[in-house]
mmCIF file of C-alpha atoms in Angstrom:
data_model
loop_
_atom_site.group_PDB
_atom_site.id
_atom_site.type_symbol
_atom_site.label_atom_id
_atom_site.label_comp_id
_atom_site.label_asym_id
_atom_site.label_seq_id
_atom_site.Cartn_x
_atom_site.Cartn_y
_atom_site.Cartn_z
ATOM 1 C CA MET F 14 16.304 -4.022 0.844
ATOM 2 C CA SER F 15 14.772 -0.858 2.247
ATOM 3 C CA ASP F 16 14.848 0.293 5.867
ATOM 4 C CA VAL F 17 11.067 -0.194 6.034
ATOM 5 C CA PRO F 18 10.132 -3.089 8.354
ATOM 6 C CA GLY F 19 8.190 -6.213 7.375
ATOM 7 C CA LEU F 20 7.107 -7.341 3.924
ATOM 8 C CA ASP F 21 7.328 -3.809 2.530
ATOM 9 C CA GLY F 22 11.026 -3.850 3.426
ATOM 10 C CA VAL F 23 11.531 -7.204 1.723
ATOM 11 C CA LEU F 24 9.825 -5.851 -1.411
ATOM 12 C CA GLY F 25 11.929 -2.662 -1.356
ATOM 13 C CA VAL F 26 9.046 -0.262 -0.747
ATOM 14 C CA GLU F 27 9.907 3.388 -0.082
ATOM 15 C CA HIS F 28 7.383 5.677 1.604
ATOM 16 C CA VAL F 29 7.024 8.847 -0.460
ATOM 17 C CA GLU F 30 3.964 10.637 0.984
ATOM 18 C CA LEU F 31 2.081 9.799 4.181
ATOM 19 C CA THR F 32 -1.034 11.779 5.047
ATOM 20 C CA PRO F 33 -4.477 10.822 6.386
ATOM 21 C CA ASP F 34 -5.949 11.462 2.910
ATOM 22 C CA ARG F 35 -3.282 10.003 0.629
ATOM 23 C CA VAL F 36 -0.381 7.603 0.914
ATOM 24 C CA VAL F 37 2.155 7.157 -1.882
ATOM 25 C CA VAL F 38 4.840 4.472 -1.950
ATOM 26 C CA ARG F 39 7.342 3.407 -4.581
ATOM 27 C CA PHE F 40 9.363 0.303 -5.419
ATOM 28 C CA THR F 41 11.467 -0.915 -8.324
ATOM 29 C CA ILE F 42 10.795 -4.272 -9.959
ATOM 30 C CA THR F 43 13.806 -6.566 -9.499
ATOM 31 C CA ASP F 44 14.461 -10.277 -9.882
ATOM 32 C CA ARG F 45 12.976 -10.880 -6.404
ATOM 33 C CA HIS F 46 9.572 -9.681 -7.690
ATOM 34 C CA LEU F 47 9.383 -12.068 -10.649
ATOM 35 C CA GLN F 48 7.382 -15.268 -10.933
ATOM 36 C CA PRO F 49 8.956 -18.349 -12.606
ATOM 37 C CA PHE F 50 8.092 -17.104 -16.116
ATOM 38 C CA GLY F 51 10.146 -13.925 -15.679
ATOM 39 C CA ILE F 52 7.327 -11.404 -15.259
ATOM 40 C CA PRO F 53 6.353 -9.553 -12.070
ATOM 41 C CA HIS F 54 4.238 -11.671 -9.747
ATOM 42 C CA GLY F 55 0.723 -10.254 -9.283
ATOM 43 C CA GLY F 56 0.999 -10.884 -5.571
ATOM 44 C CA ILE F 57 3.429 -8.006 -5.182
ATOM 45 C CA TYR F 58 0.715 -5.570 -6.235
ATOM 46 C CA CYS F 59 -1.824 -7.186 -3.886
ATOM 47 C CA ALA F 60 0.639 -7.082 -0.993
ATOM 48 C CA VAL F 61 1.742 -3.492 -1.582
ATOM 49 C CA HIS F 62 -1.868 -2.387 -2.129
ATOM 50 C CA GLU F 63 -2.946 -3.880 1.184
ATOM 51 C CA SER F 64 -0.036 -2.507 3.186
ATOM 52 C CA THR F 65 -0.403 0.948 1.598
ATOM 53 C CA ALA F 66 -4.150 1.072 2.265
ATOM 54 C CA SER F 67 -3.601 -0.213 5.805
ATOM 55 C CA MET F 68 -1.000 2.446 6.471
ATOM 56 C CA ALA F 69 -3.315 5.139 5.084
ATOM 57 C CA GLY F 70 -6.260 3.834 7.097
ATOM 58 C CA GLN F 71 -4.243 3.645 10.315
ATOM 59 C CA ILE F 72 -2.872 7.161 9.865
ATOM 60 C CA TRP F 73 -6.447 8.412 9.397
ATOM 61 C CA LEU F 74 -7.814 6.405 12.360
ATOM 62 C CA GLY F 75 -4.877 7.314 14.575
ATOM 63 C CA THR F 76 -5.000 5.834 18.077
ATOM 64 C CA LYS F 77 -8.783 5.232 18.047
ATOM 65 C CA GLY F 78 -8.268 1.575 17.059
ATOM 66 C CA VAL F 79 -6.423 -0.823 14.795
ATOM 67 C CA VAL F 80 -7.155 -1.399 11.103
ATOM 68 C CA VAL F 81 -7.039 -4.815 9.465
ATOM 69 C CA GLY F 82 -7.626 -5.804 5.867
ATOM 70 C CA THR F 83 -10.871 -7.663 5.175
ATOM 71 C CA ASN F 84 -10.876 -7.664 1.366
ATOM 72 C CA ASN F 85 -8.315 -6.994 -1.339
ATOM 73 C CA SER F 86 -9.305 -6.835 -4.993
ATOM 74 C CA THR F 87 -6.592 -6.075 -7.530
ATOM 75 C CA ASP F 88 -6.841 -5.985 -11.321
ATOM 76 C CA PHE F 89 -3.672 -6.350 -13.395
ATOM 77 C CA LEU F 90 -3.914 -4.102 -16.434
ATOM 78 C CA ARG F 91 -0.456 -3.929 -18.003
ATOM 79 C CA GLN F 92 2.748 -5.884 -17.531
ATOM 80 C CA ALA F 93 5.630 -4.126 -15.834
ATOM 81 C CA ARG F 94 9.216 -5.083 -16.602
ATOM 82 C CA ASN F 95 12.303 -5.718 -14.553
ATOM 83 C CA GLY F 96 13.772 -2.298 -13.693
ATOM 84 C CA ASP F 97 10.438 -0.435 -13.829
ATOM 85 C CA THR F 98 9.674 1.860 -10.908
ATOM 86 C CA ILE F 99 6.127 1.389 -9.626
ATOM 87 C CA THR F 100 4.333 4.123 -7.699
ATOM 88 C CA VAL F 101 1.316 3.090 -5.634
ATOM 89 C CA THR F 102 -1.172 5.748 -4.530
ATOM 90 C CA ALA F 103 -3.924 5.105 -1.973
ATOM 91 C CA THR F 104 -6.922 7.445 -1.734
ATOM 92 C CA PRO F 105 -10.068 7.013 0.367
ATOM 93 C CA ILE F 106 -13.403 6.010 -1.105
ATOM 94 C CA HIS F 107 -15.181 5.671 2.251
ATOM 95 C CA ARG F 108 -14.070 6.106 5.865
ATOM 96 C CA GLY F 109 -16.583 5.253 8.540
ATOM 97 C CA ARG F 110 -16.870 4.235 12.154
ATOM 98 C CA THR F 111 -16.369 0.488 11.555
ATOM 99 C CA GLN F 112 -14.801 0.198 8.115
ATOM 100 C CA GLN F 113 -12.864 1.966 5.395
ATOM 101 C CA LEU F 114 -12.563 1.458 1.633
ATOM 102 C CA TRP F 115 -9.446 2.627 -0.231
ATOM 103 C CA HIS F 116 -8.703 2.920 -3.950
ATOM 104 C CA LEU F 117 -5.184 2.103 -5.179
ATOM 105 C CA ASP F 118 -3.440 2.880 -8.456
ATOM 106 C CA SER F 119 -0.083 1.352 -9.393
ATOM 107 C CA THR F 120 1.641 3.226 -12.209
ATOM 108 C CA ASN F 121 5.024 2.824 -13.860
ATOM 109 C CA GLN F 122 7.640 5.552 -14.324
ATOM 110 C CA ASP F 123 5.836 6.693 -17.497
ATOM 111 C CA GLY F 124 2.566 7.175 -15.620
ATOM 112 C CA LYS F 125 0.934 4.142 -17.266
ATOM 113 C CA LEU F 126 -1.553 2.282 -15.089
ATOM 114 C CA ILE F 127 -0.169 -1.188 -14.286
ATOM 115 C CA ALA F 128 -2.640 -2.362 -11.632
ATOM 116 C CA GLN F 129 -5.671 -0.947 -9.862
ATOM 117 C CA GLY F 130 -7.419 -2.137 -6.749
ATOM 118 C CA GLN F 131 -9.577 -1.633 -3.722
ATOM 119 C CA VAL F 132 -8.857 -2.649 -0.147
ATOM 120 C CA ARG F 133 -11.529 -2.798 2.547
ATOM 121 C CA LEU F 134 -10.361 -2.330 6.124
ATOM 122 C CA ALA F 135 -12.121 -3.018 9.413
ATOM 123 C CA ASN F 136 -11.591 -0.541 12.234
ATOM 124 C CA LEU F 137 -11.123 -2.719 15.314
ATOM 125 C CA ASP F 138 -11.865 -1.293 18.725
ATOM 126 C CA GLN F 139 -8.585 -2.209 20.361
ATOM 127 C CA GLU F 140 -5.559 -0.408 21.675
ATOM 128 C CA VAL F 141 -2.871 0.420 19.147
ATOM 129 C CA PRO F 142 0.422 -1.213 20.264
ATOM 130 C CA PRO F 143 2.982 1.397 21.395
ATOM 131 C CA GLU F 144 5.553 0.166 18.850
ATOM 132 C CA ALA F 145 3.005 0.712 16.063
ATOM 133 C CA ILE F 146 2.431 4.281 17.248
ATOM 134 C CA GLU F 147 6.191 4.921 17.243
ATOM 135 C CA ALA F 148 6.573 3.402 13.767
ATOM 136 C CA MET F 149 3.678 5.520 12.497
ATOM 137 C CA LYS F 150 5.261 8.672 13.953
ATOM 138 C CA GLY F 151 8.610 7.742 12.401
ATOM 139 C CA ASN F 152 7.020 7.210 8.996
ATOM 140 C CA LEU F 153 5.133 10.506 9.145
ATOM 141 C CA GLN F 154 8.370 12.382 9.859
ATOM 142 C CA ARG F 155 10.053 11.079 6.675
#
């Protein structure tokens, strides 16, 4: 388990790069990521895509509001294997007043594209909880 809170921690996600224009995370496929047939569950890519895009969107939006996922579309292109290290990179397609759209690439340690997706976020006009601000600051300092 990683020291990252929430589902990302359960999945073993490590934050590699955190900027308003690009977020990169990494995790290694283990037995806990496999579906009953012994291959990585597609849901891990969906989950990591959404959390990575949400982190990127919140860093960009800052304290002006809270971002929430409204759509997550992920295509699975190549099967990863147990022991593979997956790097997920989020880059913005559109960032506006009420919504954001982020592109995500998941590649293996050889740079081969494993999954690709888009996550749409809504920018909600509400106060960012203080603990979220502290967590964001902590992540940016890594």
